[in-house]
mmCIF file of N, CA and C in Angstrom:
data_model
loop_
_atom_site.group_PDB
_atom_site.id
_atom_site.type_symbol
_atom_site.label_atom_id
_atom_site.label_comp_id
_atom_site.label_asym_id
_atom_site.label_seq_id
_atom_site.Cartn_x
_atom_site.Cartn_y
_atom_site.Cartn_z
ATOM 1 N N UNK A 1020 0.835 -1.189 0.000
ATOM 2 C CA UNK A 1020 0.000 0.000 0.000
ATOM 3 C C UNK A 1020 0.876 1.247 0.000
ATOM 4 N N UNK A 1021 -0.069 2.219 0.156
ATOM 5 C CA UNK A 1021 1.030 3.432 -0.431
ATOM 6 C C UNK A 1021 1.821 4.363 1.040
ATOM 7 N N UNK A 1022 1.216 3.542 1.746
ATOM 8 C CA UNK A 1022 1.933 4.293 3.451
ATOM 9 C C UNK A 1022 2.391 3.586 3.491
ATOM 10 N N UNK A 1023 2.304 2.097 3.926
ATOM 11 C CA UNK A 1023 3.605 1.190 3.818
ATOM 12 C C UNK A 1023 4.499 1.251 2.797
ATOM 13 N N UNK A 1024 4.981 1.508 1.774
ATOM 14 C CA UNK A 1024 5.627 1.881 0.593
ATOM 15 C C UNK A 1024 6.326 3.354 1.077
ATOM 16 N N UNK A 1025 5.827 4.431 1.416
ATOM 17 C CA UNK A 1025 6.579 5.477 1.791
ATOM 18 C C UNK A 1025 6.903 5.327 3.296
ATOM 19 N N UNK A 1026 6.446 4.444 3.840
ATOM 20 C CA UNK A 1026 7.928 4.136 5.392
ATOM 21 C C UNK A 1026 9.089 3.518 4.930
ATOM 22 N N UNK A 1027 8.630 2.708 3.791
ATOM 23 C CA UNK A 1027 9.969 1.890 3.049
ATOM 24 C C UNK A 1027 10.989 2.876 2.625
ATOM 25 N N UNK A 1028 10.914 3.976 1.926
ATOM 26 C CA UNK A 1028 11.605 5.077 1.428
ATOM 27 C C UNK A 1028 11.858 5.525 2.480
ATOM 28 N N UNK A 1029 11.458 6.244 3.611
ATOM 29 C CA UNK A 1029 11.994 7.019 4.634
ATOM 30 C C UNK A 1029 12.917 5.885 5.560
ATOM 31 N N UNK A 1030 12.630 4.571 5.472
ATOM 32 C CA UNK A 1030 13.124 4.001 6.567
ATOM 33 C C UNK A 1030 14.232 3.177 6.241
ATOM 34 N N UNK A 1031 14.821 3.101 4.895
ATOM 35 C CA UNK A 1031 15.716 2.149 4.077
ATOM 36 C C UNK A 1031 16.713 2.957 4.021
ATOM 37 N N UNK A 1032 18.027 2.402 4.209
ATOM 38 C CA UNK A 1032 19.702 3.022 4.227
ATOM 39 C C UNK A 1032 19.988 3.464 2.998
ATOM 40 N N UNK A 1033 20.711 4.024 2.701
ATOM 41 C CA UNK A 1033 21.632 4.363 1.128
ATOM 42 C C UNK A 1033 22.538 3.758 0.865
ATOM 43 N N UNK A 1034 22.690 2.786 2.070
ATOM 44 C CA UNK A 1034 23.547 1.507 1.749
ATOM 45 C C UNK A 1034 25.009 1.935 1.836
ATOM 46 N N UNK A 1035 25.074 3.254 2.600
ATOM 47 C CA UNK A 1035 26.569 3.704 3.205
ATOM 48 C C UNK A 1035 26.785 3.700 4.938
ATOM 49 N N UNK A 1036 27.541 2.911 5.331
ATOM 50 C CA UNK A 1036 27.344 2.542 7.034
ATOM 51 C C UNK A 1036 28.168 3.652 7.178
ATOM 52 N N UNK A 1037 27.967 4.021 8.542
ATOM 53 C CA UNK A 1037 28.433 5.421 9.059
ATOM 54 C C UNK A 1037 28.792 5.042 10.681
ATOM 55 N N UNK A 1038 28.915 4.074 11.158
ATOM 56 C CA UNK A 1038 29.849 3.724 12.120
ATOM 57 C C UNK A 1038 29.986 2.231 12.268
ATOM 58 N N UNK A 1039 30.708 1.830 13.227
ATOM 59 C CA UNK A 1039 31.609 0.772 13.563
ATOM 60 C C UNK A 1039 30.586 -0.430 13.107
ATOM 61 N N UNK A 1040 29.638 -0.348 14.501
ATOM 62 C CA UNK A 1040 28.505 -1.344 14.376
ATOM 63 C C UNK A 1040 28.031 -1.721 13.082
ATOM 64 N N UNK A 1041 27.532 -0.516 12.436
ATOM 65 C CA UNK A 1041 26.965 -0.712 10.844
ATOM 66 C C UNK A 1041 27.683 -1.609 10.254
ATOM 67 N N UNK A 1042 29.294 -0.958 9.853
ATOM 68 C CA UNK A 1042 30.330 -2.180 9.006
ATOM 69 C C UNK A 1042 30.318 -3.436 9.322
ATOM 70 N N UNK A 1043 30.315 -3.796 10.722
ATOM 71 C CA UNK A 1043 30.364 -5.295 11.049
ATOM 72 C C UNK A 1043 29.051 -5.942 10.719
ATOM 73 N N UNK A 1044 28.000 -5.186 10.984
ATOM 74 C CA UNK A 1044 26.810 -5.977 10.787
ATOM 75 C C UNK A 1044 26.589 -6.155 9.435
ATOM 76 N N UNK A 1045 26.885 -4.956 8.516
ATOM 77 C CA UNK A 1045 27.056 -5.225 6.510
ATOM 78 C C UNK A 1045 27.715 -6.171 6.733
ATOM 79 N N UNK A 1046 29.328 -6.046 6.857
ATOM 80 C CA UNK A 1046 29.912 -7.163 6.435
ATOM 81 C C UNK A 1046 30.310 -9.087 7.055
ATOM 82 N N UNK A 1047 29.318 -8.856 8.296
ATOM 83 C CA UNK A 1047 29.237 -10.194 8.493
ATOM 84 C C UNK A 1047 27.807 -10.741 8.304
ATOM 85 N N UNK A 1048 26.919 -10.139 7.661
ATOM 86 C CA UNK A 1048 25.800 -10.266 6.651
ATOM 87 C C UNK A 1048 26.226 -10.769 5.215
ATOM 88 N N UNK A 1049 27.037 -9.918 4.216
ATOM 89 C CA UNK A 1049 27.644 -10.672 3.257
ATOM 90 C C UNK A 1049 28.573 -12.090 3.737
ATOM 91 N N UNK A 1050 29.237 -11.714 4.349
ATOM 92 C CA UNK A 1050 30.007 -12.783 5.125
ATOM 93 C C UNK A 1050 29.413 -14.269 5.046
ATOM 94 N N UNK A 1051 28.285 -13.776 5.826
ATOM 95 C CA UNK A 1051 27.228 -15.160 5.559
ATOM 96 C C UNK A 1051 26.294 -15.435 4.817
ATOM 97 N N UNK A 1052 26.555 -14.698 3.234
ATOM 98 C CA UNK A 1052 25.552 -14.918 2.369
ATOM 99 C C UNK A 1052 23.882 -14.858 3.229
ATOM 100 N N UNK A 1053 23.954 -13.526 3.660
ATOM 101 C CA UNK A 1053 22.457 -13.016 4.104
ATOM 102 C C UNK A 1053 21.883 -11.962 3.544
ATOM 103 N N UNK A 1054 20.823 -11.700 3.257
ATOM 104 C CA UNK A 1054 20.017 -10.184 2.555
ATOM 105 C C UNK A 1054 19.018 -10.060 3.163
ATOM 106 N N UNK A 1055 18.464 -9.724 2.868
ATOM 107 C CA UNK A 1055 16.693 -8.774 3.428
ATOM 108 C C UNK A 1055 15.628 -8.791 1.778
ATOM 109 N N UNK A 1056 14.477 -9.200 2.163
ATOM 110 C CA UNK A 1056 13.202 -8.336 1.556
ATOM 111 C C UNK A 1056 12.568 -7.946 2.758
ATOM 112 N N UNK A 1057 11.399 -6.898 1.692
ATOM 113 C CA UNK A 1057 10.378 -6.403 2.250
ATOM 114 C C UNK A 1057 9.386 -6.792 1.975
ATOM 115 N N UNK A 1058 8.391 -6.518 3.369
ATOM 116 C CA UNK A 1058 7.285 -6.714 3.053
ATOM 117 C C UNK A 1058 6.583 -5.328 3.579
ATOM 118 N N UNK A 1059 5.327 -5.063 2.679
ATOM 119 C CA UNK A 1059 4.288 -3.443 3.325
ATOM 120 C C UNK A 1059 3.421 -3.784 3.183
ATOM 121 N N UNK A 1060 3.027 -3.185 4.422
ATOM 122 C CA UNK A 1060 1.374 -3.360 4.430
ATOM 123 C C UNK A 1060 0.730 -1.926 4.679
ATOM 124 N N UNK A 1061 -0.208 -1.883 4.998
ATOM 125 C CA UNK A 1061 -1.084 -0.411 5.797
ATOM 126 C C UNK A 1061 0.052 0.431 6.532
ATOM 127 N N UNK A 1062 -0.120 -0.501 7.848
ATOM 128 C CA UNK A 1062 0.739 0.268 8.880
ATOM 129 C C UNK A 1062 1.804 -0.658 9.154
ATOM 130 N N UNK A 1063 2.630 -0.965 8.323
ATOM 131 C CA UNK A 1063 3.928 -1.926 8.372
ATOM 132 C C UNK A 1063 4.753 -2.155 7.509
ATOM 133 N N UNK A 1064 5.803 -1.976 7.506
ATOM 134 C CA UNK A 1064 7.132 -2.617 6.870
ATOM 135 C C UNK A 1064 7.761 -3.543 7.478
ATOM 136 N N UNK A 1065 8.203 -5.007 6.935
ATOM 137 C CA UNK A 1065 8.388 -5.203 7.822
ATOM 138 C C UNK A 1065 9.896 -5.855 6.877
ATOM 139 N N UNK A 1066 11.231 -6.169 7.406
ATOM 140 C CA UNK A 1066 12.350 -6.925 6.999
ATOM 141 C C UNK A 1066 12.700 -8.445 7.293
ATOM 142 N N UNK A 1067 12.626 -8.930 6.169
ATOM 143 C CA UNK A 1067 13.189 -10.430 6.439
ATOM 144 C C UNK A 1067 14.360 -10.829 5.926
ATOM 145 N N UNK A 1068 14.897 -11.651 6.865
ATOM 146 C CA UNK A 1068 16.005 -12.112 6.473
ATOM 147 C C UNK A 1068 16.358 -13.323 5.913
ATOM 148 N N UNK A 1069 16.636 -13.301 4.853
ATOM 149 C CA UNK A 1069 16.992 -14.815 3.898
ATOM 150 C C UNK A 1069 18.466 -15.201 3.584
ATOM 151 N N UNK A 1070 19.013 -16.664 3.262
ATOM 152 C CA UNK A 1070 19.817 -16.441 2.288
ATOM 153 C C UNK A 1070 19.998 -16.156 1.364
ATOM 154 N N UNK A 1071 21.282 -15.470 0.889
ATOM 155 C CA UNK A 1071 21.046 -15.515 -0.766
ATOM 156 C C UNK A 1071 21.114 -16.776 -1.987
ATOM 157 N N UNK A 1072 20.074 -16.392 -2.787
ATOM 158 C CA UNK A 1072 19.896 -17.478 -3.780
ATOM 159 C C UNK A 1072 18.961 -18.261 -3.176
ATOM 160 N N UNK A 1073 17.731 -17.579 -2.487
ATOM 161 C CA UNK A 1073 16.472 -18.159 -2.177
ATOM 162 C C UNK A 1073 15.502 -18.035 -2.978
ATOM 163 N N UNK A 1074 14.793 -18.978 -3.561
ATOM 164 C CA UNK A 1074 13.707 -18.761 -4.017
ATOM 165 C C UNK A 1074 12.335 -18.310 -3.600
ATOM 166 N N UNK A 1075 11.301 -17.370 -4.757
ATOM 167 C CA UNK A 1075 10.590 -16.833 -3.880
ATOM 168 C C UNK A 1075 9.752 -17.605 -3.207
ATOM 169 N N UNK A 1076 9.434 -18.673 -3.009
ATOM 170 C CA UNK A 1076 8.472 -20.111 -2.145
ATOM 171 C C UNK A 1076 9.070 -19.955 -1.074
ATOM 172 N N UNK A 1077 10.769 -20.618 -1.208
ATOM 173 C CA UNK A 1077 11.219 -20.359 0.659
ATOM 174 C C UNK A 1077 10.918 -18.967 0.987
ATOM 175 N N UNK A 1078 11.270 -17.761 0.239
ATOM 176 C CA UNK A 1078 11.207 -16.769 1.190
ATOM 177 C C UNK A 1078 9.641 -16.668 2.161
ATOM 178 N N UNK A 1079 8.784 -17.081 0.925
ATOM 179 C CA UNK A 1079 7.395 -16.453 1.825
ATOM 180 C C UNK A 1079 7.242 -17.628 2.842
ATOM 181 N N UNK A 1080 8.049 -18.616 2.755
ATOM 182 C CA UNK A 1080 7.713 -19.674 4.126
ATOM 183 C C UNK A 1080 8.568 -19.095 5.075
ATOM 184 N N UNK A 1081 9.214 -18.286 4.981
ATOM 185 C CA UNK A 1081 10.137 -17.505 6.178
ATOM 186 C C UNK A 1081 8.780 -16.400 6.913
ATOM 187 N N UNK A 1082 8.270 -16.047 6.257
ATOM 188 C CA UNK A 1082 6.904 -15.512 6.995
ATOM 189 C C UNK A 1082 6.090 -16.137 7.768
ATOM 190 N N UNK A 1083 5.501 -17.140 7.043
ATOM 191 C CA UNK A 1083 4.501 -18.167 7.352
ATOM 192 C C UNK A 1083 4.576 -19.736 6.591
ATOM 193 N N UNK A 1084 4.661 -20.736 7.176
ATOM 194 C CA UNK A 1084 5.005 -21.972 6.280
ATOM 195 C C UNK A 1084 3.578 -22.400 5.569
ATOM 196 N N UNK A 1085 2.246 -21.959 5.678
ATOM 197 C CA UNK A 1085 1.587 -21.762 4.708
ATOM 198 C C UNK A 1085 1.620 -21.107 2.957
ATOM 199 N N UNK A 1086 2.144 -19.942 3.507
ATOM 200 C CA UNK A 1086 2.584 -18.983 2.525
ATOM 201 C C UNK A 1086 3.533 -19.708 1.462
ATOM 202 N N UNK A 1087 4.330 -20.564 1.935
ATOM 203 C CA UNK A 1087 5.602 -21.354 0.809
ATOM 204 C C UNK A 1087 4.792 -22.984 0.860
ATOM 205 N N UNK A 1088 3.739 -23.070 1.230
ATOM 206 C CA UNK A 1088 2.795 -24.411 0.821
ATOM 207 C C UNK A 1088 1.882 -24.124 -0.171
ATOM 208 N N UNK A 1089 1.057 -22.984 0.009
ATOM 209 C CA UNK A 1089 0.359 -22.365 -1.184
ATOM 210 C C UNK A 1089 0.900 -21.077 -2.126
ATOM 211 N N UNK A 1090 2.209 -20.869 -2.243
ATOM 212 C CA UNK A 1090 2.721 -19.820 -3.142
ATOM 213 C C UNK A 1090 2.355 -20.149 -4.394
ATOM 214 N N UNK A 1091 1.606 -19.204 -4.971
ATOM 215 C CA UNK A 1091 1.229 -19.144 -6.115
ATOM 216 C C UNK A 1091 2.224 -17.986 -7.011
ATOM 217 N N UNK A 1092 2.047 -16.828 -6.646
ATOM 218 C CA UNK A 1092 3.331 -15.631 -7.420
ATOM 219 C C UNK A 1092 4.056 -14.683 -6.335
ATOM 220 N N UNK A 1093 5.384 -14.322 -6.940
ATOM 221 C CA UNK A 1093 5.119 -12.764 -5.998
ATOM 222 C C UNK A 1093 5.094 -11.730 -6.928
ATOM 223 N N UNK A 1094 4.571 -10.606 -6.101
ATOM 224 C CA UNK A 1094 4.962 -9.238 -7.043
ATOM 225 C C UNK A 1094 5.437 -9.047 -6.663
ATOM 226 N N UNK A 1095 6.724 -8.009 -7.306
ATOM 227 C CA UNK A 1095 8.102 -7.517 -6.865
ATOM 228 C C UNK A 1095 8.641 -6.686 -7.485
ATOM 229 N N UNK A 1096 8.969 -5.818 -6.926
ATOM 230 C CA UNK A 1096 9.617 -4.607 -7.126
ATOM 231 C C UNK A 1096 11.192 -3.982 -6.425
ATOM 232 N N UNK A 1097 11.748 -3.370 -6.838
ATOM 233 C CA UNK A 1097 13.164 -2.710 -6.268
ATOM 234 C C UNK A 1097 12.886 -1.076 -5.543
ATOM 235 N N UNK A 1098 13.493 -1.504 -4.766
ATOM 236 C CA UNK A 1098 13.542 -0.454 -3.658
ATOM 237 C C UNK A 1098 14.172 0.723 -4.197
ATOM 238 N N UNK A 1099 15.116 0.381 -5.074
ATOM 239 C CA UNK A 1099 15.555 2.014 -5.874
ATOM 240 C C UNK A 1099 14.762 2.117 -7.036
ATOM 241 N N UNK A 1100 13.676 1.576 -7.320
ATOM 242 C CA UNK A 1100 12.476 2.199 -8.236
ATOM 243 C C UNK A 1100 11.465 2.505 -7.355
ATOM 244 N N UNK A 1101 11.570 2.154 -6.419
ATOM 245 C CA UNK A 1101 10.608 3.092 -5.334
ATOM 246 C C UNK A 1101 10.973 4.343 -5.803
ATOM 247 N N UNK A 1102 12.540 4.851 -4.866
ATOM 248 C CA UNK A 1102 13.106 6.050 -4.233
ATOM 249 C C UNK A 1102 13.119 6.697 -5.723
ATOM 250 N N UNK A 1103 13.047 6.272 -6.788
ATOM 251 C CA UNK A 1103 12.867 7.114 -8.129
ATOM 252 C C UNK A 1103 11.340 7.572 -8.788
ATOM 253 N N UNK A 1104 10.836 6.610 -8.027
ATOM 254 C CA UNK A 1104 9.270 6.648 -8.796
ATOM 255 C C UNK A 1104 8.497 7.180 -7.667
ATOM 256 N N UNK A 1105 8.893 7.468 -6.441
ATOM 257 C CA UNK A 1105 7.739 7.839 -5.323
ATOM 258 C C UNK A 1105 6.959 7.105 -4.478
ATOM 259 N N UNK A 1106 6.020 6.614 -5.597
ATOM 260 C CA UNK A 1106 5.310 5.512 -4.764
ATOM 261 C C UNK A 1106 4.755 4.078 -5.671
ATOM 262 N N UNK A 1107 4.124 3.449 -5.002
ATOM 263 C CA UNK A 1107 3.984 1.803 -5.604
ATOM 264 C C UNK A 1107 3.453 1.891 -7.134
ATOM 265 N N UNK A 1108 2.337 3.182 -6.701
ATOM 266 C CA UNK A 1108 1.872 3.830 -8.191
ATOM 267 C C UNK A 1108 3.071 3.631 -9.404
ATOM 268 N N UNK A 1109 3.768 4.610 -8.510
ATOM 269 C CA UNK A 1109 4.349 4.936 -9.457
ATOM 270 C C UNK A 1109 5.492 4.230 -10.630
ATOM 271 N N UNK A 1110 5.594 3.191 -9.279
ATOM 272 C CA UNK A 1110 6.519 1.937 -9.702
ATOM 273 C C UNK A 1110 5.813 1.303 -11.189
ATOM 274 N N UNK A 1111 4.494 0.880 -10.938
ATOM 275 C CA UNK A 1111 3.804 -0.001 -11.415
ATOM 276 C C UNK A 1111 3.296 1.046 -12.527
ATOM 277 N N UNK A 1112 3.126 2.415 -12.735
ATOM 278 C CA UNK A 1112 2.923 3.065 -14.074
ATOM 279 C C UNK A 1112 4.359 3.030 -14.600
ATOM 280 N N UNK A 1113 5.550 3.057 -14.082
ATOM 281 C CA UNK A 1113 6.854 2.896 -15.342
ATOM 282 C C UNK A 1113 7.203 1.334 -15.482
ATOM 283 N N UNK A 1114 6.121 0.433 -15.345
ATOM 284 C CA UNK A 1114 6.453 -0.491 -16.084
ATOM 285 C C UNK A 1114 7.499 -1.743 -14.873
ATOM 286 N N UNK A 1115 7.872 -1.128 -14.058
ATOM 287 C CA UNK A 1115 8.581 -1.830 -13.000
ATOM 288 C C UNK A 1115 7.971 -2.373 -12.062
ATOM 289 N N UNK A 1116 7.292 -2.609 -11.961
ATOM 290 C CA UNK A 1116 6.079 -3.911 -11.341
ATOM 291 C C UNK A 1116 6.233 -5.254 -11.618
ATOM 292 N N UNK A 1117 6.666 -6.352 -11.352
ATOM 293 C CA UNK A 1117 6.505 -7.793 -11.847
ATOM 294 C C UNK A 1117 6.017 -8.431 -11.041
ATOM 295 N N UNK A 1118 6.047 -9.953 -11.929
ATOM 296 C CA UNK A 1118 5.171 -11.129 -11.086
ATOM 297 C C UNK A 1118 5.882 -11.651 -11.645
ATOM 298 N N UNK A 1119 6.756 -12.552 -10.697
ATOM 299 C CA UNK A 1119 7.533 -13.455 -10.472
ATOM 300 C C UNK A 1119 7.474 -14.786 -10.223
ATOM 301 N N UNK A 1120 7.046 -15.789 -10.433
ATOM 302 C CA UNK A 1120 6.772 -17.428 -10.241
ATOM 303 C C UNK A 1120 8.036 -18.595 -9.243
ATOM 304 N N UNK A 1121 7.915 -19.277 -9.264
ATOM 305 C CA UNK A 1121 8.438 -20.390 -8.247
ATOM 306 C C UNK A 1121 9.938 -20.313 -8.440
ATOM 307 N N UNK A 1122 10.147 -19.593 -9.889
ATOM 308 C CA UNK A 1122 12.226 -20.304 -9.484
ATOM 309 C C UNK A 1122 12.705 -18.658 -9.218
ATOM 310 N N UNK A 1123 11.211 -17.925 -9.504
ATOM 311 C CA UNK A 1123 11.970 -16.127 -9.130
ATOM 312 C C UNK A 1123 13.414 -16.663 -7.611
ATOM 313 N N UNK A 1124 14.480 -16.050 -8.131
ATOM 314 C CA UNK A 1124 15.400 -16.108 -6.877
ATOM 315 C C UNK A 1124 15.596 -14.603 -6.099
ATOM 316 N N UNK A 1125 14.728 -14.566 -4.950
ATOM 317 C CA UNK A 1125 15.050 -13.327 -4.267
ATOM 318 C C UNK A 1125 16.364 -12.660 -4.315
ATOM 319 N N UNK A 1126 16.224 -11.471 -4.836
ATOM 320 C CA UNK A 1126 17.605 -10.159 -4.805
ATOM 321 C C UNK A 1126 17.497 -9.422 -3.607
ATOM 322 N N UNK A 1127 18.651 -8.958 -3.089
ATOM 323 C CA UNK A 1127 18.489 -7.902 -1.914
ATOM 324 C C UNK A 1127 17.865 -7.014 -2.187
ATOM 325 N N UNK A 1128 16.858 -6.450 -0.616
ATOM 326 C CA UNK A 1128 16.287 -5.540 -0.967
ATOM 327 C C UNK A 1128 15.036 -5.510 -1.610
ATOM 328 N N UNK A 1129 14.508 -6.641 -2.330
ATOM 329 C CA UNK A 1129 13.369 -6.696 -3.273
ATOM 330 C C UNK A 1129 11.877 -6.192 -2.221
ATOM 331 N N UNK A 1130 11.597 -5.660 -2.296
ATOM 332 C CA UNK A 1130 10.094 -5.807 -2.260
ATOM 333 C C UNK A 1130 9.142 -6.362 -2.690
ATOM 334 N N UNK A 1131 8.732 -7.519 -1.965
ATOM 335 C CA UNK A 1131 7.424 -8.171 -2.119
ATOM 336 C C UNK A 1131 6.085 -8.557 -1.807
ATOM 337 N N UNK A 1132 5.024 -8.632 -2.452
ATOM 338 C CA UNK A 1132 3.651 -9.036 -2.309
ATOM 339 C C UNK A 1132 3.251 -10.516 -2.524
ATOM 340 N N UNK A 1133 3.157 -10.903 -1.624
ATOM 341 C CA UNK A 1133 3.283 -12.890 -1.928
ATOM 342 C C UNK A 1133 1.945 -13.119 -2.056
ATOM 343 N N UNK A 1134 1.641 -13.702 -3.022
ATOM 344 C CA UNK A 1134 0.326 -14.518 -3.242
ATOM 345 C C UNK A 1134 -0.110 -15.756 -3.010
ATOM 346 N N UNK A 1135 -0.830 -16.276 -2.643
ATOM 347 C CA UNK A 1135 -1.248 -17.627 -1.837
ATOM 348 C C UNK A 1135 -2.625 -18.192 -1.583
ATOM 349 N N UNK A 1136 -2.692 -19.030 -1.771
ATOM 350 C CA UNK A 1136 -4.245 -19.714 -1.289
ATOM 351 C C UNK A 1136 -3.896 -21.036 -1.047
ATOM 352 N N UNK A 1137 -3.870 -21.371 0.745
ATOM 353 C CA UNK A 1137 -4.555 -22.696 1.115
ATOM 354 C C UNK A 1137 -5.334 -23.562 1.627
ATOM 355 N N UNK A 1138 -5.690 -24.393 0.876
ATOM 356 C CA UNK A 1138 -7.036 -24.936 1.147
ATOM 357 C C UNK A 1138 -6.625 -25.853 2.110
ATOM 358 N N UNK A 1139 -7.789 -26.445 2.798
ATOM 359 C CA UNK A 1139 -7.312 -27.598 4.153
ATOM 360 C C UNK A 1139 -7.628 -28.988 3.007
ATOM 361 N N UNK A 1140 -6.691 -29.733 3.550
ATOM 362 C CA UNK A 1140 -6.130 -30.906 3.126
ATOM 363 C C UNK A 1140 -7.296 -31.888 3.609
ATOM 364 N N UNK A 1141 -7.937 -31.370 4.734
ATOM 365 C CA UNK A 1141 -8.804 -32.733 5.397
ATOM 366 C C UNK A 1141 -10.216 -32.557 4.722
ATOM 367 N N UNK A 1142 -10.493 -34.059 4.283
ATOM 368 C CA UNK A 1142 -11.377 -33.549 3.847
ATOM 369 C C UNK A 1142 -13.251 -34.309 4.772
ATOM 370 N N UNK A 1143 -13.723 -33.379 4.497
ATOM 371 C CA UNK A 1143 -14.929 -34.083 5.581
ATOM 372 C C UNK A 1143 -15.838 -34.874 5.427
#
């Protein structure tokens, strides 16, 4: 949504650490092949942490293990077509909006909308 989308812009680094703590935590993050997506909602942003070279199924089971049982797509977008385009709008009028399927491999930083439906298995 478009308030969750502009906390993402106000609340995301420029990706230049500016003291001690910062460097160690960047670089023992690469260190261990770790990144971040996002997720927005209304009143939330929220950061997850994956490895890299996850696909988008594991990531959304890092949310909820429903979510990577019924993943159907994600939408996804880059955080520096946010900070260029404004807002989700705006993303999605220049064309930088996608939908991504099962071998999409999460990039740092991505912003995503996970899609899902599951049905109960038992049947009555």
């Amino acid at each position: 949504t478009e308030a969750g989308v502009k906390a993402v812009v106000s609340t995301q680094s420029t990706g230049k650490t500016t003291s001690a703590l910062d460097k160690i935590i960047v670089t023992g993050f690469k260190a261990l092949g770790l990144q971040y997506f996002f997720t927005v909602g209304e009143d939330e942003v929220r950061a997850w942490t994956i490895q890299r070279h996850t696909k988008a199924p594991q990531a959304a089971g890092k949310i909820h293990s429903d979510m990577e049982r019924g993943f159907i797509k994600a939408e996804v977008y880059k955080y520096d077509d946010l900070v260029e385009h404004k807002t989700e709008a705006g993303v999605k009028a220049a064309g930088r909006y996608r939908m991504e399927g099962k071998n999409y491999e999460v990039l740092d930083g991505d912003i995503i909308n996970i899609k899902f439906n599951v049905t109960d298995s038992k049947k009555k």
